[in-house]
């Protein structure tokens, strides 16, 4: 080891003890000033959290038949400001024009419009457990229904927690209601055109198949007229003549099978035409209900509006329109029934003690040490700055500094009685 390295090592060895002694002298000099300030800050923090406690509340929101895929589709819709406003209007805390009618509206709006709140406070609880996946590896967790949505919030009182929980339940209920009806209308709108084109292709194929079957029937009848002795049925089993299945049957049996095939094709044509008529009635209804008001962002209001449009359009419904009317009414009733079943199975459970960050003793201890370090750092910086402004041979005394000069002399003497020169 060289001489310079030994000197550096010696400086390092002496710097740590010197630093410790300087720190000890600092707290000996200013403990009478820093400790009361830290105690006052700790007492103030403890009184504040004692007067404004926050408890943790938990509840299980019953959502029957809600799959994981449906919940993932529903979750991004929950913080939508328009849906939140509709829910607050249903609660009666927001006026019809969207302005806050009650003091709680602003707080509820801030909570419900926060994506972080929904991600943190609501958890999907599946009916499929981990042991079930082990026992039945083919189980699909996404298709499993839910036990419920676990809601966990923080609230200053039981009444406030109940109010927030009710708002959450109503908002989830209305959002699911609105989403089901909106998805129903969008699906009918999207699939109508493609399904109509598919049915037209099917009808074209059936028309060609029917023409071929009728040609074969005509030919078979001519054959029977030319050979009357072939009229007897060669067996008791009648099979389809298509794909060579009736090739070895008697002409009479083949004729019966062909006519049966023709009847079946005619039935398929009638079914396709019926579906086309239903799709046409859906298209006409959706055109009638195309101008949906933009402010309808509540499931109940959308159902009422859709019921009104349905009553206007299907006043004198006949044929396929009756089925279309019934399907729309069933979609509304199903969505309403599922939404109405979204409730809390039991009252929210409120913690008996405040959360750790609102417990007076931990908060007081934390505030004491934090304020002690902060005040010490500020005083140390101030002392260094004041020493730099003074001549090198002139000592600095806190009791004579303008920062503390306004204090009574007796109080300054007590606070800085251990004051040292630096």
GROMACS .gro file of C-alpha atoms in nm:
model
  422
    1UNK     CA    1   0.000   0.000   0.000
    2UNK     CA    2   0.145   0.337  -0.102
    3UNK     CA    3   0.163   0.642   0.120
    4UNK     CA    4  -0.116   0.820  -0.068
    5UNK     CA    5  -0.342   0.517  -0.031
    6UNK     CA    6  -0.264   0.502   0.345
    7UNK     CA    7  -0.351   0.870   0.381
    8UNK     CA    8  -0.677   0.816   0.188
    9UNK     CA    9  -0.766   0.520   0.407
   10UNK     CA   10  -0.686   0.724   0.719
   11UNK     CA   11  -0.906   1.009   0.598
   12UNK     CA   12  -1.190   0.764   0.538
   13UNK     CA   13  -1.148   0.614   0.883
   14UNK     CA   14  -1.162   0.949   1.052
   15UNK     CA   15  -1.443   1.095   0.841
   16UNK     CA   16  -1.715   0.856   0.960
   17UNK     CA   17  -1.654   0.913   1.333
   18UNK     CA   18  -1.629   1.286   1.271
   19UNK     CA   19  -1.957   1.277   1.081
   20UNK     CA   20  -2.122   1.087   1.364
   21UNK     CA   21  -1.994   1.329   1.624
   22UNK     CA   22  -2.109   1.625   1.416
   23UNK     CA   23  -2.455   1.473   1.383
   24UNK     CA   24  -2.469   1.405   1.756
   25UNK     CA   25  -2.361   1.762   1.836
   26UNK     CA   26  -2.624   1.894   1.595
   27UNK     CA   27  -2.908   1.709   1.769
   28UNK     CA   28  -2.773   1.799   2.113
   29UNK     CA   29  -2.776   2.164   2.015
   30UNK     CA   30  -3.118   2.171   1.851
   31UNK     CA   31  -3.309   1.883   2.012
   32UNK     CA   32  -3.506   2.126   2.229
   33UNK     CA   33  -3.625   2.297   1.908
   34UNK     CA   34  -3.673   1.997   1.675
   35UNK     CA   35  -3.841   1.752   1.911
   36UNK     CA   36  -4.135   1.980   2.006
   37UNK     CA   37  -4.190   2.064   1.640
   38UNK     CA   38  -4.192   1.695   1.547
   39UNK     CA   39  -4.425   1.615   1.838
   40UNK     CA   40  -4.664   1.891   1.732
   41UNK     CA   41  -4.667   1.757   1.373
   42UNK     CA   42  -4.727   1.401   1.498
   43UNK     CA   43  -5.007   1.515   1.727
   44UNK     CA   44  -5.170   1.714   1.447
   45UNK     CA   45  -5.153   1.415   1.210
   46UNK     CA   46  -5.298   1.181   1.476
   47UNK     CA   47  -5.586   1.420   1.551
   48UNK     CA   48  -5.660   1.460   1.180
   49UNK     CA   49  -5.680   1.086   1.106
   50UNK     CA   50  -5.877   1.030   1.426
   51UNK     CA   51  -6.138   1.283   1.318
   52UNK     CA   52  -6.149   1.146   0.961
   53UNK     CA   53  -6.113   0.768   0.980
   54UNK     CA   54  -6.137   0.546   0.674
   55UNK     CA   55  -6.263   0.190   0.698
   56UNK     CA   56  -6.245  -0.093   0.446
   57UNK     CA   57  -6.579  -0.227   0.325
   58UNK     CA   58  -6.629  -0.548   0.128
   59UNK     CA   59  -6.931  -0.703  -0.040
   60UNK     CA   60  -7.013  -0.972  -0.297
   61UNK     CA   61  -7.223  -0.845  -0.587
   62UNK     CA   62  -7.437  -1.135  -0.711
   63UNK     CA   63  -7.419  -1.152  -1.093
   64UNK     CA   64  -7.585  -1.477  -1.211
   65UNK     CA   65  -7.474  -1.635  -1.538
   66UNK     CA   66  -7.212  -1.369  -1.600
   67UNK     CA   67  -6.919  -1.532  -1.779
   68UNK     CA   68  -6.563  -1.405  -1.777
   69UNK     CA   69  -6.590  -1.302  -2.143
   70UNK     CA   70  -6.901  -1.097  -2.066
   71UNK     CA   71  -6.728  -0.933  -1.769
   72UNK     CA   72  -6.426  -0.843  -1.984
   73UNK     CA   73  -6.662  -0.689  -2.238
   74UNK     CA   74  -6.848  -0.503  -1.965
   75UNK     CA   75  -6.549  -0.372  -1.765
   76UNK     CA   76  -6.431  -0.103  -2.013
   77UNK     CA   77  -6.784   0.040  -2.027
   78UNK     CA   78  -6.813   0.106  -1.653
   79UNK     CA   79  -6.608   0.434  -1.640
   80UNK     CA   80  -6.789   0.579  -1.946
   81UNK     CA   81  -6.890   0.935  -1.837
   82UNK     CA   82  -7.222   0.913  -2.023
   83UNK     CA   83  -7.315   0.586  -1.851
   84UNK     CA   84  -7.205   0.730  -1.516
   85UNK     CA   85  -7.421   1.038  -1.567
   86UNK     CA   86  -7.722   0.820  -1.649
   87UNK     CA   87  -7.666   0.617  -1.331
   88UNK     CA   88  -7.638   0.931  -1.118
   89UNK     CA   89  -7.960   1.060  -1.274
   90UNK     CA   90  -8.129   0.734  -1.179
   91UNK     CA   91  -8.001   0.777  -0.824
   92UNK     CA   92  -8.143   1.130  -0.819
   93UNK     CA   93  -7.816   1.302  -0.728
   94UNK     CA   94  -7.779   1.460  -1.075
   95UNK     CA   95  -8.034   1.679  -1.247
   96UNK     CA   96  -8.177   1.603  -1.589
   97UNK     CA   97  -7.936   1.844  -1.759
   98UNK     CA   98  -7.635   1.664  -1.609
   99UNK     CA   99  -7.558   1.920  -1.338
  100UNK     CA  100  -7.486   1.801  -0.986
  101UNK     CA  101  -7.799   1.831  -0.773
  102UNK     CA  102  -7.651   1.697  -0.447
  103UNK     CA  103  -7.307   1.728  -0.279
  104UNK     CA  104  -7.251   1.351  -0.309
  105UNK     CA  105  -7.276   1.367  -0.688
  106UNK     CA  106  -6.926   1.505  -0.740
  107UNK     CA  107  -6.766   1.240  -0.519
  108UNK     CA  108  -6.962   0.954  -0.679
  109UNK     CA  109  -6.885   1.083  -1.026
  110UNK     CA  110  -6.514   1.101  -0.947
  111UNK     CA  111  -6.521   0.743  -0.816
  112UNK     CA  112  -6.728   0.587  -1.094
  113UNK     CA  113  -6.539   0.758  -1.377
  114UNK     CA  114  -6.202   0.629  -1.254
  115UNK     CA  115  -6.071   0.328  -1.445
  116UNK     CA  116  -5.821   0.265  -1.166
  117UNK     CA  117  -6.110   0.237  -0.919
  118UNK     CA  118  -6.282  -0.038  -1.120
  119UNK     CA  119  -5.955  -0.225  -1.176
  120UNK     CA  120  -5.862  -0.207  -0.808
  121UNK     CA  121  -6.196  -0.239  -0.632
  122UNK     CA  122  -6.388  -0.498  -0.837
  123UNK     CA  123  -6.265  -0.856  -0.883
  124UNK     CA  124  -6.436  -1.132  -1.079
  125UNK     CA  125  -6.497  -1.447  -0.873
  126UNK     CA  126  -6.551  -1.751  -1.094
  127UNK     CA  127  -6.755  -2.054  -0.995
  128UNK     CA  128  -6.475  -2.270  -1.137
  129UNK     CA  129  -6.206  -2.328  -0.877
  130UNK     CA  130  -5.844  -2.424  -0.919
  131UNK     CA  131  -5.915  -2.779  -0.801
  132UNK     CA  132  -6.183  -2.809  -1.067
  133UNK     CA  133  -5.927  -2.727  -1.336
  134UNK     CA  134  -5.704  -3.001  -1.201
  135UNK     CA  135  -5.983  -3.259  -1.192
  136UNK     CA  136  -6.129  -3.154  -1.527
  137UNK     CA  137  -5.850  -3.017  -1.750
  138UNK     CA  138  -6.095  -2.957  -2.036
  139UNK     CA  139  -6.286  -2.696  -1.833
  140UNK     CA  140  -6.292  -2.349  -1.985
  141UNK     CA  141  -6.266  -2.075  -1.719
  142UNK     CA  142  -6.399  -1.816  -1.963
  143UNK     CA  143  -6.727  -2.002  -2.007
  144UNK     CA  144  -6.775  -2.066  -1.635
  145UNK     CA  145  -7.034  -1.850  -1.466
  146UNK     CA  146  -6.952  -1.628  -1.173
  147UNK     CA  147  -7.007  -1.654  -0.802
  148UNK     CA  148  -7.019  -1.277  -0.802
  149UNK     CA  149  -6.816  -0.959  -0.828
  150UNK     CA  150  -6.616  -0.890  -0.513
  151UNK     CA  151  -6.634  -0.519  -0.429
  152UNK     CA  152  -6.376  -0.367  -0.196
  153UNK     CA  153  -6.386   0.005  -0.118
  154UNK     CA  154  -6.262   0.247   0.147
  155UNK     CA  155  -6.513   0.471   0.315
  156UNK     CA  156  -6.526   0.705   0.619
  157UNK     CA  157  -6.848   0.555   0.759
  158UNK     CA  158  -7.097   0.271   0.727
  159UNK     CA  159  -7.359   0.501   0.573
  160UNK     CA  160  -7.116   0.632   0.314
  161UNK     CA  161  -7.005   0.276   0.231
  162UNK     CA  162  -7.366   0.165   0.185
  163UNK     CA  163  -7.433   0.463  -0.043
  164UNK     CA  164  -7.126   0.392  -0.255
  165UNK     CA  165  -7.202   0.019  -0.271
  166UNK     CA  166  -7.558   0.088  -0.385
  167UNK     CA  167  -7.429   0.325  -0.652
  168UNK     CA  168  -7.183   0.059  -0.773
  169UNK     CA  169  -7.456  -0.209  -0.786
  170UNK     CA  170  -7.692   0.021  -0.975
  171UNK     CA  171  -7.421   0.125  -1.218
  172UNK     CA  172  -7.317  -0.234  -1.294
  173UNK     CA  173  -7.685  -0.327  -1.331
  174UNK     CA  174  -7.765  -0.043  -1.569
  175UNK     CA  175  -7.445  -0.087  -1.768
  176UNK     CA  176  -7.511  -0.460  -1.820
  177UNK     CA  177  -7.872  -0.385  -1.913
  178UNK     CA  178  -7.766  -0.121  -2.164
  179UNK     CA  179  -7.484  -0.337  -2.302
  180UNK     CA  180  -7.709  -0.638  -2.366
  181UNK     CA  181  -7.967  -0.433  -2.556
  182UNK     CA  182  -7.704  -0.236  -2.746
  183UNK     CA  183  -7.524  -0.559  -2.843
  184UNK     CA  184  -7.854  -0.715  -2.951
  185UNK     CA  185  -7.934  -0.423  -3.182
  186UNK     CA  186  -7.580  -0.406  -3.320
  187UNK     CA  187  -7.570  -0.781  -3.387
  188UNK     CA  188  -7.901  -0.771  -3.572
  189UNK     CA  189  -7.780  -0.475  -3.774
  190UNK     CA  190  -7.447  -0.640  -3.857
  191UNK     CA  191  -7.570  -0.990  -3.939
  192UNK     CA  192  -7.880  -0.892  -4.136
  193UNK     CA  193  -7.703  -0.813  -4.463
  194UNK     CA  194  -7.462  -1.109  -4.456
  195UNK     CA  195  -7.733  -1.355  -4.353
  196UNK     CA  196  -7.966  -1.235  -4.629
  197UNK     CA  197  -7.695  -1.292  -4.890
  198UNK     CA  198  -7.630  -1.640  -4.750
  199UNK     CA  199  -8.000  -1.729  -4.760
  200UNK     CA  200  -8.030  -1.611  -5.120
  201UNK     CA  201  -7.744  -1.842  -5.219
  202UNK     CA  202  -7.916  -2.126  -5.032
  203UNK     CA  203  -8.244  -2.060  -5.213
  204UNK     CA  204  -8.065  -2.064  -5.550
  205UNK     CA  205  -7.908  -2.402  -5.471
  206UNK     CA  206  -8.239  -2.542  -5.350
  207UNK     CA  207  -8.416  -2.422  -5.664
  208UNK     CA  208  -8.162  -2.607  -5.880
  209UNK     CA  209  -8.189  -2.922  -5.665
  210UNK     CA  210  -8.570  -2.910  -5.684
  211UNK     CA  211  -8.558  -2.876  -6.062
  212UNK     CA  212  -8.334  -3.182  -6.082
  213UNK     CA  213  -8.561  -3.380  -5.849
  214UNK     CA  214  -8.871  -3.287  -6.051
  215UNK     CA  215  -8.695  -3.395  -6.371
  216UNK     CA  216  -8.613  -3.733  -6.218
  217UNK     CA  217  -8.970  -3.773  -6.093
  218UNK     CA  218  -9.106  -3.702  -6.443
  219UNK     CA  219  -8.867  -3.953  -6.596
  220UNK     CA  220  -8.952  -4.217  -6.338
  221UNK     CA  221  -9.324  -4.175  -6.403
  222UNK     CA  222  -9.269  -4.224  -6.774
  223UNK     CA  223  -9.074  -4.539  -6.693
  224UNK     CA  224  -9.360  -4.675  -6.484
  225UNK     CA  225  -9.611  -4.597  -6.759
  226UNK     CA  226  -9.393  -4.782  -7.010
  227UNK     CA  227  -9.345  -5.083  -6.779
  228UNK     CA  228  -9.658  -5.133  -6.566
  229UNK     CA  229  -9.522  -5.454  -6.414
  230UNK     CA  230  -9.255  -5.252  -6.229
  231UNK     CA  231  -9.510  -5.077  -6.010
  232UNK     CA  232  -9.464  -5.320  -5.722
  233UNK     CA  233  -9.240  -5.204  -5.438
  234UNK     CA  234  -8.942  -5.434  -5.414
  235UNK     CA  235  -8.894  -5.395  -5.037
  236UNK     CA  236  -9.033  -5.237  -4.724
  237UNK     CA  237  -8.745  -4.992  -4.677
  238UNK     CA  238  -8.754  -4.659  -4.856
  239UNK     CA  239  -8.421  -4.471  -4.880
  240UNK     CA  240  -8.321  -4.147  -5.042
  241UNK     CA  241  -8.233  -4.179  -5.410
  242UNK     CA  242  -7.962  -3.916  -5.384
  243UNK     CA  243  -7.595  -4.017  -5.410
  244UNK     CA  244  -7.698  -4.353  -5.546
  245UNK     CA  245  -7.879  -4.461  -5.231
  246UNK     CA  246  -8.196  -4.577  -5.415
  247UNK     CA  247  -8.027  -4.709  -5.726
  248UNK     CA  248  -8.127  -5.070  -5.666
  249UNK     CA  249  -8.484  -5.002  -5.558
  250UNK     CA  250  -8.783  -5.060  -5.781
  251UNK     CA  251  -8.899  -4.759  -5.988
  252UNK     CA  252  -9.206  -4.718  -5.765
  253UNK     CA  253  -8.990  -4.706  -5.453
  254UNK     CA  254  -8.755  -4.458  -5.617
  255UNK     CA  255  -9.051  -4.243  -5.714
  256UNK     CA  256  -9.173  -4.234  -5.352
  257UNK     CA  257  -8.823  -4.144  -5.231
  258UNK     CA  258  -8.789  -3.867  -5.491
  259UNK     CA  259  -9.122  -3.716  -5.399
  260UNK     CA  260  -9.022  -3.730  -5.030
  261UNK     CA  261  -8.696  -3.554  -5.116
  262UNK     CA  262  -8.888  -3.290  -5.309
  263UNK     CA  263  -9.113  -3.228  -5.008
  264UNK     CA  264  -8.807  -3.189  -4.787
  265UNK     CA  265  -8.653  -2.938  -5.029
  266UNK     CA  266  -8.977  -2.742  -5.043
  267UNK     CA  267  -8.974  -2.729  -4.662
  268UNK     CA  268  -8.618  -2.594  -4.667
  269UNK     CA  269  -8.721  -2.329  -4.919
  270UNK     CA  270  -9.014  -2.224  -4.701
  271UNK     CA  271  -8.786  -2.205  -4.395
  272UNK     CA  272  -8.530  -1.991  -4.581
  273UNK     CA  273  -8.804  -1.763  -4.717
  274UNK     CA  274  -8.946  -1.727  -4.368
  275UNK     CA  275  -8.607  -1.629  -4.230
  276UNK     CA  276  -8.566  -1.378  -4.514
  277UNK     CA  277  -8.899  -1.222  -4.425
  278UNK     CA  278  -8.796  -1.202  -4.058
  279UNK     CA  279  -8.466  -1.038  -4.152
  280UNK     CA  280  -8.657  -0.795  -4.371
  281UNK     CA  281  -8.884  -0.704  -4.080
  282UNK     CA  282  -8.575  -0.653  -3.861
  283UNK     CA  283  -8.422  -0.424  -4.122
  284UNK     CA  284  -8.740  -0.218  -4.142
  285UNK     CA  285  -8.763  -0.196  -3.764
  286UNK     CA  286  -8.397  -0.098  -3.727
  287UNK     CA  287  -8.447   0.172  -3.991
  288UNK     CA  288  -8.749   0.295  -3.793
  289UNK     CA  289  -8.542   0.295  -3.472
  290UNK     CA  290  -8.219   0.422  -3.629
  291UNK     CA  291  -8.235   0.771  -3.476
  292UNK     CA  292  -8.149   0.660  -3.121
  293UNK     CA  293  -8.104   0.963  -2.890
  294UNK     CA  294  -7.742   1.000  -2.785
  295UNK     CA  295  -7.834   1.072  -2.422
  296UNK     CA  296  -7.990   0.727  -2.376
  297UNK     CA  297  -7.706   0.565  -2.184
  298UNK     CA  298  -7.913   0.385  -1.923
  299UNK     CA  299  -8.041   0.032  -1.963
  300UNK     CA  300  -8.385   0.123  -1.830
  301UNK     CA  301  -8.419   0.425  -2.059
  302UNK     CA  302  -8.299   0.229  -2.363
  303UNK     CA  303  -8.550  -0.049  -2.286
  304UNK     CA  304  -8.833   0.203  -2.250
  305UNK     CA  305  -8.736   0.375  -2.574
  306UNK     CA  306  -8.708   0.041  -2.756
  307UNK     CA  307  -9.046  -0.069  -2.619
  308UNK     CA  308  -9.201   0.252  -2.747
  309UNK     CA  309  -9.052   0.208  -3.094
  310UNK     CA  310  -9.164  -0.155  -3.097
  311UNK     CA  311  -9.519  -0.055  -3.009
  312UNK     CA  312  -9.523   0.206  -3.287
  313UNK     CA  313  -9.384  -0.023  -3.557
  314UNK     CA  314  -9.565  -0.349  -3.480
  315UNK     CA  315  -9.910  -0.205  -3.417
  316UNK     CA  316 -10.069  -0.426  -3.685
  317UNK     CA  317  -9.805  -0.697  -3.708
  318UNK     CA  318  -9.879  -1.003  -3.922
  319UNK     CA  319  -9.684  -1.314  -4.017
  320UNK     CA  320  -9.307  -1.283  -3.964
  321UNK     CA  321  -9.345  -0.942  -3.800
  322UNK     CA  322  -9.516  -1.108  -3.505
  323UNK     CA  323  -9.210  -1.328  -3.449
  324UNK     CA  324  -8.978  -1.025  -3.482
  325UNK     CA  325  -9.188  -0.836  -3.228
  326UNK     CA  326  -9.176  -1.130  -2.987
  327UNK     CA  327  -8.798  -1.173  -3.025
  328UNK     CA  328  -8.735  -0.806  -2.947
  329UNK     CA  329  -8.971  -0.823  -2.648
  330UNK     CA  330  -8.791  -1.138  -2.527
  331UNK     CA  331  -8.448  -0.969  -2.560
  332UNK     CA  332  -8.571  -0.675  -2.352
  333UNK     CA  333  -8.728  -0.900  -2.088
  334UNK     CA  334  -8.417  -1.120  -2.065
  335UNK     CA  335  -8.184  -0.821  -2.027
  336UNK     CA  336  -8.411  -0.667  -1.764
  337UNK     CA  337  -8.437  -0.994  -1.570
  338UNK     CA  338  -8.058  -1.042  -1.564
  339UNK     CA  339  -7.999  -0.683  -1.461
  340UNK     CA  340  -8.258  -0.695  -1.182
  341UNK     CA  341  -8.083  -0.994  -1.026
  342UNK     CA  342  -7.756  -0.802  -0.976
  343UNK     CA  343  -7.774  -0.728  -0.604
  344UNK     CA  344  -7.563  -0.768  -0.292
  345UNK     CA  345  -7.634  -1.098  -0.123
  346UNK     CA  346  -7.559  -0.946   0.217
  347UNK     CA  347  -7.490  -0.606   0.366
  348UNK     CA  348  -7.132  -0.483   0.309
  349UNK     CA  349  -6.889  -0.588   0.582
  350UNK     CA  350  -6.723  -0.282   0.742
  351UNK     CA  351  -6.391  -0.313   0.923
  352UNK     CA  352  -6.401  -0.254   1.298
  353UNK     CA  353  -6.078  -0.054   1.291
  354UNK     CA  354  -5.956   0.206   1.043
  355UNK     CA  355  -5.707   0.107   0.778
  356UNK     CA  356  -5.339   0.127   0.873
  357UNK     CA  357  -5.284   0.459   0.698
  358UNK     CA  358  -5.570   0.610   0.903
  359UNK     CA  359  -5.482   0.458   1.240
  360UNK     CA  360  -5.369   0.737   1.482
  361UNK     CA  361  -5.071   0.558   1.640
  362UNK     CA  362  -4.891   0.443   1.320
  363UNK     CA  363  -4.964   0.778   1.157
  364UNK     CA  364  -4.831   0.969   1.459
  365UNK     CA  365  -4.507   0.766   1.468
  366UNK     CA  366  -4.455   0.808   1.095
  367UNK     CA  367  -4.530   1.181   1.109
  368UNK     CA  368  -4.294   1.228   1.405
  369UNK     CA  369  -3.989   1.076   1.236
  370UNK     CA  370  -4.070   1.225   0.895
  371UNK     CA  371  -4.110   1.576   1.037
  372UNK     CA  372  -3.799   1.535   1.255
  373UNK     CA  373  -3.589   1.446   0.951
  374UNK     CA  374  -3.747   1.722   0.742
  375UNK     CA  375  -3.701   1.995   1.004
  376UNK     CA  376  -3.346   1.877   1.070
  377UNK     CA  377  -3.260   1.891   0.703
  378UNK     CA  378  -3.409   2.238   0.661
  379UNK     CA  379  -3.231   2.369   0.971
  380UNK     CA  380  -2.899   2.218   0.861
  381UNK     CA  381  -2.928   2.378   0.517
  382UNK     CA  382  -3.022   2.712   0.674
  383UNK     CA  383  -2.729   2.693   0.913
  384UNK     CA  384  -2.482   2.622   0.629
  385UNK     CA  385  -2.619   2.913   0.424
  386UNK     CA  386  -2.596   3.153   0.720
  387UNK     CA  387  -2.240   3.044   0.798
  388UNK     CA  388  -2.135   3.108   0.439
  389UNK     CA  389  -2.267   3.465   0.464
  390UNK     CA  390  -2.055   3.541   0.773
  391UNK     CA  391  -1.680   3.598   0.802
  392UNK     CA  392  -1.470   3.288   0.855
  393UNK     CA  393  -1.364   3.380   1.210
  394UNK     CA  394  -1.709   3.491   1.326
  395UNK     CA  395  -1.917   3.213   1.489
  396UNK     CA  396  -2.289   3.162   1.420
  397UNK     CA  397  -2.535   3.137   1.704
  398UNK     CA  398  -2.892   3.030   1.648
  399UNK     CA  399  -3.008   3.233   1.947
  400UNK     CA  400  -2.885   3.552   1.775
  401UNK     CA  401  -3.009   3.468   1.423
  402UNK     CA  402  -3.294   3.684   1.287
  403UNK     CA  403  -3.495   3.367   1.226
  404UNK     CA  404  -3.531   3.315   1.603
  405UNK     CA  405  -3.471   3.670   1.728
  406UNK     CA  406  -3.846   3.739   1.764
  407UNK     CA  407  -3.874   3.473   2.036
  408UNK     CA  408  -3.853   3.586   2.401
  409UNK     CA  409  -3.501   3.576   2.537
  410UNK     CA  410  -3.592   3.330   2.811
  411UNK     CA  411  -3.745   3.091   2.555
  412UNK     CA  412  -3.442   3.124   2.328
  413UNK     CA  413  -3.218   3.052   2.622
  414UNK     CA  414  -3.411   2.733   2.694
  415UNK     CA  415  -3.419   2.618   2.334
  416UNK     CA  416  -3.053   2.678   2.262
  417UNK     CA  417  -2.899   2.621   2.604
  418UNK     CA  418  -2.672   2.352   2.458
  419UNK     CA  419  -2.571   2.566   2.166
  420UNK     CA  420  -2.209   2.524   2.057
  421UNK     CA  421  -1.978   2.714   1.832
  422UNK     CA  422  -1.879   2.580   1.493
   0.00000   0.00000   0.00000
